PDB file of C-alpha atoms in Angstrom:
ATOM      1  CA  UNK A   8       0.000   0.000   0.000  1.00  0.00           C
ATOM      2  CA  UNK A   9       1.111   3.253  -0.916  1.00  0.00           C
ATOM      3  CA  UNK A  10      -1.486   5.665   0.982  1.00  0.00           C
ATOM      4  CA  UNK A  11       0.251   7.802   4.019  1.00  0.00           C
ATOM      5  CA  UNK A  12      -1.780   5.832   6.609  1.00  0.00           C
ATOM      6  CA  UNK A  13       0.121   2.514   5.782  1.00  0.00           C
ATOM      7  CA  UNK A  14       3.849   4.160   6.180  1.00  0.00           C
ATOM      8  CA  UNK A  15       5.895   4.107   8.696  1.00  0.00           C
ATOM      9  CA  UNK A  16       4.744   7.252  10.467  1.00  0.00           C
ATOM     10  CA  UNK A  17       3.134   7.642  13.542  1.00  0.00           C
ATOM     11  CA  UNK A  18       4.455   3.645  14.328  1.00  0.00           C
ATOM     12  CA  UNK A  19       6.753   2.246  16.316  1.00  0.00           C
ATOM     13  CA  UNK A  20       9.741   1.490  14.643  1.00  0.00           C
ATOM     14  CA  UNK A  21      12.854  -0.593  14.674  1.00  0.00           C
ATOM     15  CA  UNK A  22      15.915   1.037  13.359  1.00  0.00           C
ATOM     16  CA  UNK A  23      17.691  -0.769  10.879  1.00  0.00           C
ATOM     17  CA  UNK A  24      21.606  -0.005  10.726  1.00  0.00           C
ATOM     18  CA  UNK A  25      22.355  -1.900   7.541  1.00  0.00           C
ATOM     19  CA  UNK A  26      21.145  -0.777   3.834  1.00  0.00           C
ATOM     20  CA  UNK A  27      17.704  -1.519   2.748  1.00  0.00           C
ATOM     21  CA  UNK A  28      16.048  -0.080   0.331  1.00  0.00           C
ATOM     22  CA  UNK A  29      12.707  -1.636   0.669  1.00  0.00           C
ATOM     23  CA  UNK A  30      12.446   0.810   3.700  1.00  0.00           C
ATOM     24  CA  UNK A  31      11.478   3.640   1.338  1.00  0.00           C
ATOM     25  CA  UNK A  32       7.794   4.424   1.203  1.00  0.00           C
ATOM     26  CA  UNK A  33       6.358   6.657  -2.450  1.00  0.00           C
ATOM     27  CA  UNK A  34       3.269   8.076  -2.124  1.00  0.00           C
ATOM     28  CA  UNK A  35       1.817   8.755  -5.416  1.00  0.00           C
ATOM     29  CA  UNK A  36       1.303  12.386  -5.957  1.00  0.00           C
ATOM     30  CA  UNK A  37      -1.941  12.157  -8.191  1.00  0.00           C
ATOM     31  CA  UNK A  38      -4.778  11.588  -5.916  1.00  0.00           C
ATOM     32  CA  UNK A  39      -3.949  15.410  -3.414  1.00  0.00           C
ATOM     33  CA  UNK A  40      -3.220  16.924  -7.206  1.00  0.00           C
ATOM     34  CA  UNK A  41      -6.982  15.769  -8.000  1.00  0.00           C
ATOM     35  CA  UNK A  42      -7.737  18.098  -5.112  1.00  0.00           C
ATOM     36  CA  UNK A  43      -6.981  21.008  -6.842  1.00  0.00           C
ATOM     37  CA  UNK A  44      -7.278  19.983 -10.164  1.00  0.00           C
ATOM     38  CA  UNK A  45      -3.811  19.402 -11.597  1.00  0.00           C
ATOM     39  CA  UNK A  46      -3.741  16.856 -14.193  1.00  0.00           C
ATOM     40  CA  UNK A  47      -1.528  16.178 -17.137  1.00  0.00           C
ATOM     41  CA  UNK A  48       0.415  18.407 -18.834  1.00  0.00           C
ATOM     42  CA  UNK A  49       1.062  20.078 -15.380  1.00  0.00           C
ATOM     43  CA  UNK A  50       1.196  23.924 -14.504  1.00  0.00           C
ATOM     44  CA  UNK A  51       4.251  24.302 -13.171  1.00  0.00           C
ATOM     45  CA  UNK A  52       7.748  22.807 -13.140  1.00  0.00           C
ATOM     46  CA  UNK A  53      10.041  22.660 -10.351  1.00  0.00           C
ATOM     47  CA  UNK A  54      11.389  20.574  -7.574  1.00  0.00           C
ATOM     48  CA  UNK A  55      11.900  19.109  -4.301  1.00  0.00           C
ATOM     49  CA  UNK A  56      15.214  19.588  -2.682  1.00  0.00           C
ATOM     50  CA  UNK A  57      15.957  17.440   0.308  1.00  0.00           C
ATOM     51  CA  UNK A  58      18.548  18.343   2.243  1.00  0.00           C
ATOM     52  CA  UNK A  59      20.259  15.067   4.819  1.00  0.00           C
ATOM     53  CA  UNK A  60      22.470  16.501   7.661  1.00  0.00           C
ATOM     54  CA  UNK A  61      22.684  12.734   9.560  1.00  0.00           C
ATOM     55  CA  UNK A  62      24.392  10.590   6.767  1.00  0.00           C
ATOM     56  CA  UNK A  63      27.199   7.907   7.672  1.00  0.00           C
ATOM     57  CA  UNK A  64      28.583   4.620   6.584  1.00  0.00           C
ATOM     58  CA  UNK A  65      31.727   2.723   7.112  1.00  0.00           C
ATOM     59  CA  UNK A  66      34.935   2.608   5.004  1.00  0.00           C
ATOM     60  CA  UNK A  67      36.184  -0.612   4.315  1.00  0.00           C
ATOM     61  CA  UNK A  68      38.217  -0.533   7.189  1.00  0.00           C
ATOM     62  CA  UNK A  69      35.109  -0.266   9.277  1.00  0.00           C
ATOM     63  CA  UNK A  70      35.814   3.545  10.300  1.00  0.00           C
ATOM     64  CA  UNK A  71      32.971   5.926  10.388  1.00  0.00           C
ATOM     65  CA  UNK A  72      32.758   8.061   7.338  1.00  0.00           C
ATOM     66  CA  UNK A  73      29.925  11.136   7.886  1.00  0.00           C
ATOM     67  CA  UNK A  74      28.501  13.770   4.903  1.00  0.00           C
ATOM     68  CA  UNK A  75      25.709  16.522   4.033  1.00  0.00           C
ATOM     69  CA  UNK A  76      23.540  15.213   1.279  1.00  0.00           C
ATOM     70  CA  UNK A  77      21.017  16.961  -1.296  1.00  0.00           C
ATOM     71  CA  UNK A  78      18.432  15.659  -3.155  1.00  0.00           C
ATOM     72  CA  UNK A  79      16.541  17.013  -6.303  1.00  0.00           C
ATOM     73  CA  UNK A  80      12.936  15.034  -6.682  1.00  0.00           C
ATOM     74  CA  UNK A  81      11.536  16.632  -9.631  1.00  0.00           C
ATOM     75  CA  UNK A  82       7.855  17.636  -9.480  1.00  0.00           C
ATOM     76  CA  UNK A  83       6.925  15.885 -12.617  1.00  0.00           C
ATOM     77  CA  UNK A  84       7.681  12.518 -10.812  1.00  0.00           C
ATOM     78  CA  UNK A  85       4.843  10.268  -9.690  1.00  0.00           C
ATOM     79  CA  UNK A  86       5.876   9.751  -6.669  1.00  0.00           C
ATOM     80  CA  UNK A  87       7.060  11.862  -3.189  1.00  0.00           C
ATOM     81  CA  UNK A  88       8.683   9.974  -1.064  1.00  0.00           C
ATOM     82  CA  UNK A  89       7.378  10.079   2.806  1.00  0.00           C
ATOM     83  CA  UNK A  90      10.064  11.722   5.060  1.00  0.00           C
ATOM     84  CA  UNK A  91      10.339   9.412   7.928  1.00  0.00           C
ATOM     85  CA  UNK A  92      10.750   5.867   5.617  1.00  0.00           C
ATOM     86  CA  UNK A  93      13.531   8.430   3.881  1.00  0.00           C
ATOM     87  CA  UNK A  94      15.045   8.947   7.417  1.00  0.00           C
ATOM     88  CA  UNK A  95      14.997   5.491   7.810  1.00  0.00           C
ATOM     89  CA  UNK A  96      16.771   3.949   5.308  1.00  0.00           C
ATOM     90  CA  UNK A  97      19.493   6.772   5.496  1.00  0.00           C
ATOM     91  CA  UNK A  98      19.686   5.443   8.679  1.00  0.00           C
ATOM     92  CA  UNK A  99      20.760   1.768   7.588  1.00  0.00           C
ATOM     93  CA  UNK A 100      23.936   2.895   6.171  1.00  0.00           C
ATOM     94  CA  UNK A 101      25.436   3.649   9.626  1.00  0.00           C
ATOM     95  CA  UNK A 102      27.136   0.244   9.610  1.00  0.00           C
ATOM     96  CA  UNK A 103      27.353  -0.481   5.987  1.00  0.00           C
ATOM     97  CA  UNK A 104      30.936  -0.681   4.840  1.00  0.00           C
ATOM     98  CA  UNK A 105      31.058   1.081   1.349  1.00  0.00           C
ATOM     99  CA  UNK A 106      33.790   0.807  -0.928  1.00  0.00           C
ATOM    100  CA  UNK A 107      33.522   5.083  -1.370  1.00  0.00           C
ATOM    101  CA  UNK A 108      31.214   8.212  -1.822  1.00  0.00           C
ATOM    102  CA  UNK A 109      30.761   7.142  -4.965  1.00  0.00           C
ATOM    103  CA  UNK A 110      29.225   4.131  -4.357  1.00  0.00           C
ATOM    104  CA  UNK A 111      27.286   5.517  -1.814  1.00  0.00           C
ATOM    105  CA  UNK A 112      26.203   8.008  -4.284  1.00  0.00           C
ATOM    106  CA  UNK A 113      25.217   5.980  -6.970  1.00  0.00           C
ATOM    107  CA  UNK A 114      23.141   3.375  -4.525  1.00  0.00           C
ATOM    108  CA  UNK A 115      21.189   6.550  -3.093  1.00  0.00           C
ATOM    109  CA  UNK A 116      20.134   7.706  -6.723  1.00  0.00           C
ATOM    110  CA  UNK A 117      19.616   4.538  -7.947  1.00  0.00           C
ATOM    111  CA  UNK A 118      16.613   3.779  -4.800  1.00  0.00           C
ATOM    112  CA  UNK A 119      15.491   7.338  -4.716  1.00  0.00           C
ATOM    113  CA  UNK A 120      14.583   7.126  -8.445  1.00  0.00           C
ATOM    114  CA  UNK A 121      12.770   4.190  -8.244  1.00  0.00           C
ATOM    115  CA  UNK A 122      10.732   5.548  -5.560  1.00  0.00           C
ATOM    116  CA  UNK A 123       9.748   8.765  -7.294  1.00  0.00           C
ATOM    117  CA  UNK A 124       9.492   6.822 -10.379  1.00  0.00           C
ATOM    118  CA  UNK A 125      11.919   9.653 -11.798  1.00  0.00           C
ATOM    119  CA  UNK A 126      15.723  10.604 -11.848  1.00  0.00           C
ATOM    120  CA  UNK A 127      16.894  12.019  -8.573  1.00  0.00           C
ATOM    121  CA  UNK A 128      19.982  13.852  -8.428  1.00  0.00           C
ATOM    122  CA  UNK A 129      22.357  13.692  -5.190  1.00  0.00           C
ATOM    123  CA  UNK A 130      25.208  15.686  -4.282  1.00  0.00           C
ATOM    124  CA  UNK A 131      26.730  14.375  -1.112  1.00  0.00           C
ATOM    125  CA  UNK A 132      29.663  17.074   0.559  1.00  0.00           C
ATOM    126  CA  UNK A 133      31.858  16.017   3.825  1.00  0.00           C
ATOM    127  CA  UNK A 134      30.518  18.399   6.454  1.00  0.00           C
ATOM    128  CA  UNK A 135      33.629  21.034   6.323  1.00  0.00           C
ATOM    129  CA  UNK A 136      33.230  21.000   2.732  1.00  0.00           C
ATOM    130  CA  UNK A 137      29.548  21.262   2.404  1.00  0.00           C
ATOM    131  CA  UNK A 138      28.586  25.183   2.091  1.00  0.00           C
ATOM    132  CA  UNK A 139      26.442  26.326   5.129  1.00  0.00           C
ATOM    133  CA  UNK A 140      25.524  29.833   3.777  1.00  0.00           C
ATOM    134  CA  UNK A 141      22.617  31.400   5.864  1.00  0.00           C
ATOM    135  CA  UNK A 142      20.467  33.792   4.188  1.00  0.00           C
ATOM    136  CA  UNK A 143      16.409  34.608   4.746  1.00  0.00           C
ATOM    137  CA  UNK A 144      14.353  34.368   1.327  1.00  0.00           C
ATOM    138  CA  UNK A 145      14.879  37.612  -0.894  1.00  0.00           C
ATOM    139  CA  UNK A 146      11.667  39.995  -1.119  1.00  0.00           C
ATOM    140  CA  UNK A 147       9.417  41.818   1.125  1.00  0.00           C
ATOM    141  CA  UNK A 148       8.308  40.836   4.195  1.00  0.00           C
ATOM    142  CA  UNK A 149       4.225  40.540   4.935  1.00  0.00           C
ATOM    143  CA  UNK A 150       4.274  40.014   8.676  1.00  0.00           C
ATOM    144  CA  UNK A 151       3.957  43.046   9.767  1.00  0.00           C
ATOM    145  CA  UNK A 152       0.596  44.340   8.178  1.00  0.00           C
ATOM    146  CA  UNK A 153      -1.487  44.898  11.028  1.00  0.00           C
ATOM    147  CA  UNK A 154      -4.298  42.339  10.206  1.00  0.00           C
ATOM    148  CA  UNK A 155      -6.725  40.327  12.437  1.00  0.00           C
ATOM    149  CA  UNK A 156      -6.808  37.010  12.011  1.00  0.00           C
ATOM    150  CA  UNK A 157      -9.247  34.409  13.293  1.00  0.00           C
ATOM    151  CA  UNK A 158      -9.636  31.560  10.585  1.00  0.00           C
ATOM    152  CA  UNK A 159      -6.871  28.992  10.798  1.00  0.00           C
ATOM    153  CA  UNK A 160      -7.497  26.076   8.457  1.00  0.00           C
ATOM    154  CA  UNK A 161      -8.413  24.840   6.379  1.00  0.00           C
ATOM    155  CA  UNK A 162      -6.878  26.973   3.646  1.00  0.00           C
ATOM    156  CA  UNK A 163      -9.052  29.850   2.302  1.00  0.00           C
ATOM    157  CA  UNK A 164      -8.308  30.550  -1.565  1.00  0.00           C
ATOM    158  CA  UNK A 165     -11.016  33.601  -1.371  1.00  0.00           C
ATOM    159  CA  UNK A 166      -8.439  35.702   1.001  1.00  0.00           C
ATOM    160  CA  UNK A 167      -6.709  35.953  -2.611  1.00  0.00           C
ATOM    161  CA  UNK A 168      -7.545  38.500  -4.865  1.00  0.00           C
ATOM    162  CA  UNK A 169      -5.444  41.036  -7.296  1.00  0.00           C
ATOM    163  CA  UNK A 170      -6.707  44.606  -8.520  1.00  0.00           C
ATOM    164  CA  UNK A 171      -6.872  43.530 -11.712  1.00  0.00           C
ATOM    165  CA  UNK A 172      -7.266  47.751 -12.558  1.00  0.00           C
ATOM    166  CA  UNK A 173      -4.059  48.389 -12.047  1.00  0.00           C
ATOM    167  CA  UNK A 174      -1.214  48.223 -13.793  1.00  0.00           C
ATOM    168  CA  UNK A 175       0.877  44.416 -13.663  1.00  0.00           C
ATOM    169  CA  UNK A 176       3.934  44.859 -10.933  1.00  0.00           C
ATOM    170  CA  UNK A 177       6.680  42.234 -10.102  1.00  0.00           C
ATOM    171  CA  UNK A 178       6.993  41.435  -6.921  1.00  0.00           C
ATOM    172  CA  UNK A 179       8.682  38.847  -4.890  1.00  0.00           C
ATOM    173  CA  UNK A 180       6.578  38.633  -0.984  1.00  0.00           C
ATOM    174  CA  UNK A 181       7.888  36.485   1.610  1.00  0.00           C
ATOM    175  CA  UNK A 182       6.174  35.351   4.927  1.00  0.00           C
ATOM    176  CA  UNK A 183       7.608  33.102   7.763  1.00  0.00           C
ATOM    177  CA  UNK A 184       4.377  32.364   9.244  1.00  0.00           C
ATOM    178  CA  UNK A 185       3.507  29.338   7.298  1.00  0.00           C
ATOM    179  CA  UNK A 186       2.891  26.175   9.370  1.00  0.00           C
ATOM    180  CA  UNK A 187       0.860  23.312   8.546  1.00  0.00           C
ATOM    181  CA  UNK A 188       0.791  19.579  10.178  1.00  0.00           C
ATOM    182  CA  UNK A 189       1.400  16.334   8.894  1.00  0.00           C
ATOM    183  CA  UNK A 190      -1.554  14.210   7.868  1.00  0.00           C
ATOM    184  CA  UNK A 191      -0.875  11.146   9.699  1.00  0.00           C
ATOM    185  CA  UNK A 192       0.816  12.450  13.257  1.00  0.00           C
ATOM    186  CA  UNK A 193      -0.387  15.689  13.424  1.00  0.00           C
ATOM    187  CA  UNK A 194       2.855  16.936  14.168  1.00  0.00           C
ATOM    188  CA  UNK A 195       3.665  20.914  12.656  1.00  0.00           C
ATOM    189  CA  UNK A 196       5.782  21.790  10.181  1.00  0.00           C
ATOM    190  CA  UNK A 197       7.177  25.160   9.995  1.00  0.00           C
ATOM    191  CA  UNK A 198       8.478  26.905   7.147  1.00  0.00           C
ATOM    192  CA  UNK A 199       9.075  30.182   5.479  1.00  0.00           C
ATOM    193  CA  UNK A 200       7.547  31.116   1.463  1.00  0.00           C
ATOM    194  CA  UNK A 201       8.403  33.087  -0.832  1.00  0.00           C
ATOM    195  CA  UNK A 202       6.083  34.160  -3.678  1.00  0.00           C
ATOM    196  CA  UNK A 203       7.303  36.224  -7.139  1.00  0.00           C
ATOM    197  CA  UNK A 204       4.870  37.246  -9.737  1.00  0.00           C
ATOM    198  CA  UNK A 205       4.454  39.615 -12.287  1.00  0.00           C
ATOM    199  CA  UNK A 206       1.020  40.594 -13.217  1.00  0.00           C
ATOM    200  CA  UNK A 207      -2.487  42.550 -11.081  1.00  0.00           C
ATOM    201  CA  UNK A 208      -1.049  43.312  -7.665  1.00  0.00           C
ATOM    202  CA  UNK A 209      -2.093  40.836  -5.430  1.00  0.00           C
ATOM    203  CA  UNK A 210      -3.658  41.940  -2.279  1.00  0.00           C
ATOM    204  CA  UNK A 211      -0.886  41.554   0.493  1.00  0.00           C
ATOM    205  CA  UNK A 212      -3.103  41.035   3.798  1.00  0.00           C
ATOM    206  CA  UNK A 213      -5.608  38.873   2.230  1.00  0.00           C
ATOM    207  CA  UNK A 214      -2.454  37.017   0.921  1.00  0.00           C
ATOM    208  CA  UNK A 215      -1.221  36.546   4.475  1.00  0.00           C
ATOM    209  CA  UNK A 216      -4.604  35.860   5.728  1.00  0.00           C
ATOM    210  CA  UNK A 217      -4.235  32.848   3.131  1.00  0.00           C
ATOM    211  CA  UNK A 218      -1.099  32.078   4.013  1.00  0.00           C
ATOM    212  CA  UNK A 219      -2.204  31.808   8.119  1.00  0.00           C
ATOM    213  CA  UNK A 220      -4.673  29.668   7.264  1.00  0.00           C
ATOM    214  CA  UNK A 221      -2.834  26.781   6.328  1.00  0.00           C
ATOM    215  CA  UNK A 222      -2.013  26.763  10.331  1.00  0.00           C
ATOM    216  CA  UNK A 223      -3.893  23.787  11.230  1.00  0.00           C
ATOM    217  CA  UNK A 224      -4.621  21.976   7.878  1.00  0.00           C
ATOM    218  CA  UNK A 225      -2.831  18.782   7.416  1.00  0.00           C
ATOM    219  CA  UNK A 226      -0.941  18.476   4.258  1.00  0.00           C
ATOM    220  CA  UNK A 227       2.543  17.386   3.411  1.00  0.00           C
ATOM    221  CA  UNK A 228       4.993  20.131   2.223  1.00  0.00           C
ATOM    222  CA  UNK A 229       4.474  19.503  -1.119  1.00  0.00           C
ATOM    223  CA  UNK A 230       1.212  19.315  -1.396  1.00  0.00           C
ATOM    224  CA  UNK A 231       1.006  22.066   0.701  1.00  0.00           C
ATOM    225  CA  UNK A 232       3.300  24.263  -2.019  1.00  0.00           C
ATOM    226  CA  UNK A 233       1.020  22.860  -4.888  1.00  0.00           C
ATOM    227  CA  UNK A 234      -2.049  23.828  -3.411  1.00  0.00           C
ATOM    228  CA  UNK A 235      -0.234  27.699  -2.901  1.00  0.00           C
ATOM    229  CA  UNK A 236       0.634  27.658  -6.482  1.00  0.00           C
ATOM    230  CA  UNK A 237      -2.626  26.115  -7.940  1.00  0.00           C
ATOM    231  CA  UNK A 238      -4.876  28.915  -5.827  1.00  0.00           C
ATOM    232  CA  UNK A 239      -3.068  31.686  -6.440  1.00  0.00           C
ATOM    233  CA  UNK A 240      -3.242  31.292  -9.994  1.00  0.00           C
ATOM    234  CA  UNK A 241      -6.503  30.727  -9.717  1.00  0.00           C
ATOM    235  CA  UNK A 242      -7.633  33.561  -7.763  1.00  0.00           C
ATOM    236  CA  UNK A 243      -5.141  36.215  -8.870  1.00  0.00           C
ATOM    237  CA  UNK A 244      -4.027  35.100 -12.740  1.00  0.00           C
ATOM    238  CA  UNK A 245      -0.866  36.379 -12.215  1.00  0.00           C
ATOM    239  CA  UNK A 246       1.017  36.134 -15.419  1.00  0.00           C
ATOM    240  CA  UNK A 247       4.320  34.441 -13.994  1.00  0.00           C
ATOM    241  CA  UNK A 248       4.203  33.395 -10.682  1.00  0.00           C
ATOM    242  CA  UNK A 249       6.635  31.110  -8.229  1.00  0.00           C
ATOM    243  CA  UNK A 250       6.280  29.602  -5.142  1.00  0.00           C
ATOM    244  CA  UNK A 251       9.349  28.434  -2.825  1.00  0.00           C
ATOM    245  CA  UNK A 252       8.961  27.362   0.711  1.00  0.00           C
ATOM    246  CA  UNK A 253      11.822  26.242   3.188  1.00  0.00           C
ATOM    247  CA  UNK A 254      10.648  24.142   5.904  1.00  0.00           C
ATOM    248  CA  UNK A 255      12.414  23.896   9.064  1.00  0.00           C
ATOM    249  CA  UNK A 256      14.116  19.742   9.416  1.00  0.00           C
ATOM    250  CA  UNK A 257      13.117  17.151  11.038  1.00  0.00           C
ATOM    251  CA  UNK A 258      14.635  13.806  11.631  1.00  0.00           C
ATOM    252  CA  UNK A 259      17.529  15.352  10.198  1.00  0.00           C
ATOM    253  CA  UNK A 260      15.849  16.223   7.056  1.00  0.00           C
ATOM    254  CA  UNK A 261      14.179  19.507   5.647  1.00  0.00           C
ATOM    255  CA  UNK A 262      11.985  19.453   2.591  1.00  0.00           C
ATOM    256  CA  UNK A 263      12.210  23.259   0.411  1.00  0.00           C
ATOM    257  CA  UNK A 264       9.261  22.239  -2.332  1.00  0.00           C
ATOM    258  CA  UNK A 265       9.580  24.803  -5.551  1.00  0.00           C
ATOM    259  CA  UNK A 266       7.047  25.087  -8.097  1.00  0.00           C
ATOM    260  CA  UNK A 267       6.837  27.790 -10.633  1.00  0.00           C
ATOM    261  CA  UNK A 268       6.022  28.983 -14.843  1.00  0.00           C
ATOM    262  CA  UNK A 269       9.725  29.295 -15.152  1.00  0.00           C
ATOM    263  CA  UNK A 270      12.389  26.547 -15.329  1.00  0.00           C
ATOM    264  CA  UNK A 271      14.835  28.251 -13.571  1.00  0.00           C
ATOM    265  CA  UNK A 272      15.577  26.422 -10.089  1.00  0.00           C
ATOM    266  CA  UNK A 273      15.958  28.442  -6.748  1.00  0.00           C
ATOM    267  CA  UNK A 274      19.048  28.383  -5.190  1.00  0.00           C
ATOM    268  CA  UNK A 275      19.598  25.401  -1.631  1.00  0.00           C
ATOM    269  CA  UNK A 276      20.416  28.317   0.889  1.00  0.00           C
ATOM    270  CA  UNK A 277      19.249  27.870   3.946  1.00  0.00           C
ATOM    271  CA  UNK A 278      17.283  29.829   6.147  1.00  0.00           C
ATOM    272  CA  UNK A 279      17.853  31.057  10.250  1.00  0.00           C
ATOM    273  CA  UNK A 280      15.381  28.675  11.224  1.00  0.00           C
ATOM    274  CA  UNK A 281      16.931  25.659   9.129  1.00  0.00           C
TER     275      UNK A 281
END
């Protein structure tokens, strides 16, 4: 089974310390799409990049070898993959001797491509070498309009609108109040988003009302993205428009979903909270 209910979340669990890659869990991305209506050919391109701070194996001498991993999942692939059966069989390469980083590499693409049912590309750095560059998501800030709040979930799309009367802007608006909860624990997830567009200016505090709303709606981080992307458009027909959020980790993992009109990928910089 391949439904969120029947992975590994939420259960106890017994960690493995030896590679397996039947520990992985997809979850097809389809049936939350049919949600918001996004079928084939899809709106938007972009990507998932996973970032792995708790990655180690042995050498072949048995010593302890440690690295910072990233992950591209494209969006076009069938399949995410759910975060703690990822965490999990990172986890069985703690005492898996490994001939070197590129094995390691190739093994990790090779499962993580089945999975999503589409090429994932990794990029594993030793820790000193790996670049830790802090910086908060470029644009202007919406936190501080002075709005009142009182609807927290599920998401409202009719907080969106755009004056459609004046003329088209680009803009990039960021907000770091996002939080929404996974659909199986319940536990939050935290993040930060950043939304550019060009076209009718959109309407910042009903935007952040939107934005608030996701507060206690349970949706995984991509989904959650998807949905941002697919109601926006919607509701404000912005001409270009992309949507980038940087959740905080968990497990050792964060999860930055991307979607956008453009191909251009964001850059993997990481935020004060990650």
């Amino acid at each position: 089974m391949t439904t969120p209910e029947h992975s590994p979340l939420g259960k106890h669990t017994v960690y493995a310390d030896r590679y397996d890659p039947s520990l992985l869990f997809p979850i097809p991305r389809q049936s939350k799409r049919d949600e918001i209506g996004v079928s084939e050919p899809l709106p938007f391109q972009g990507v998932d990049i996973w970032n792995a701070y708790e990655l180690s194996w042995l050498d072949m001498h048995g010593k302890p070898m440690v690295g910072v991993a990233e992950f591209h999942v494209p969006a076009h692939s069938p399949n995410i993959v759910e975060s703690k059966s990822f965490k999990l069989y990172l986890n069985g390469f703690a005492q898996e001797p490994l001939a070197n980083v590129a094995a390691l590499r190739a093994l990790l693409q090779q499962d993580l491509t089945r999975a999503a049912g589409a090429v994932v590309t990794v990029t594993i750095r030793t820790p000193r070498a790996a670049e830790h560059v802090f910086a908060d998501l470029t644009g202007e800030s919406i936190d501080g309009l002075p709005v009142a709040i009182d609807h927290y979930g599920p998401p409202k799309a009719e907080y969106l609108k755009a004056d459609t009367q004046a003329a088209a802007i680009a803009e990039t608006l960021v907000s770091d109040l996002l939080r929404s909860n996974c659909p199986v624990t319940g536990q939050p997830d935290w993040g930060s988003v950043q939304i550019a567009y060009r076209g009718a200016p959109i309407d910042r505090e009903g935007l952040l009302r939107y934005l608030v709303s996701f507060r206690t709606h349970n949706e995984f981080h991509e989904q959650c993205v998807e949905r941002i992307f697919i109601d926006v458009m919607k509701r404000c027909a912005p001409q270009q428009l992309s949507v980038y959020a940087r959740y905080t980790r968990r497990g050792g993992l964060d999860i930055n979903p991307f979607r956008s009109t453009d191909k251009a990928l964001p850059d993997n910089v990481r935020g004060a909270r990650q």
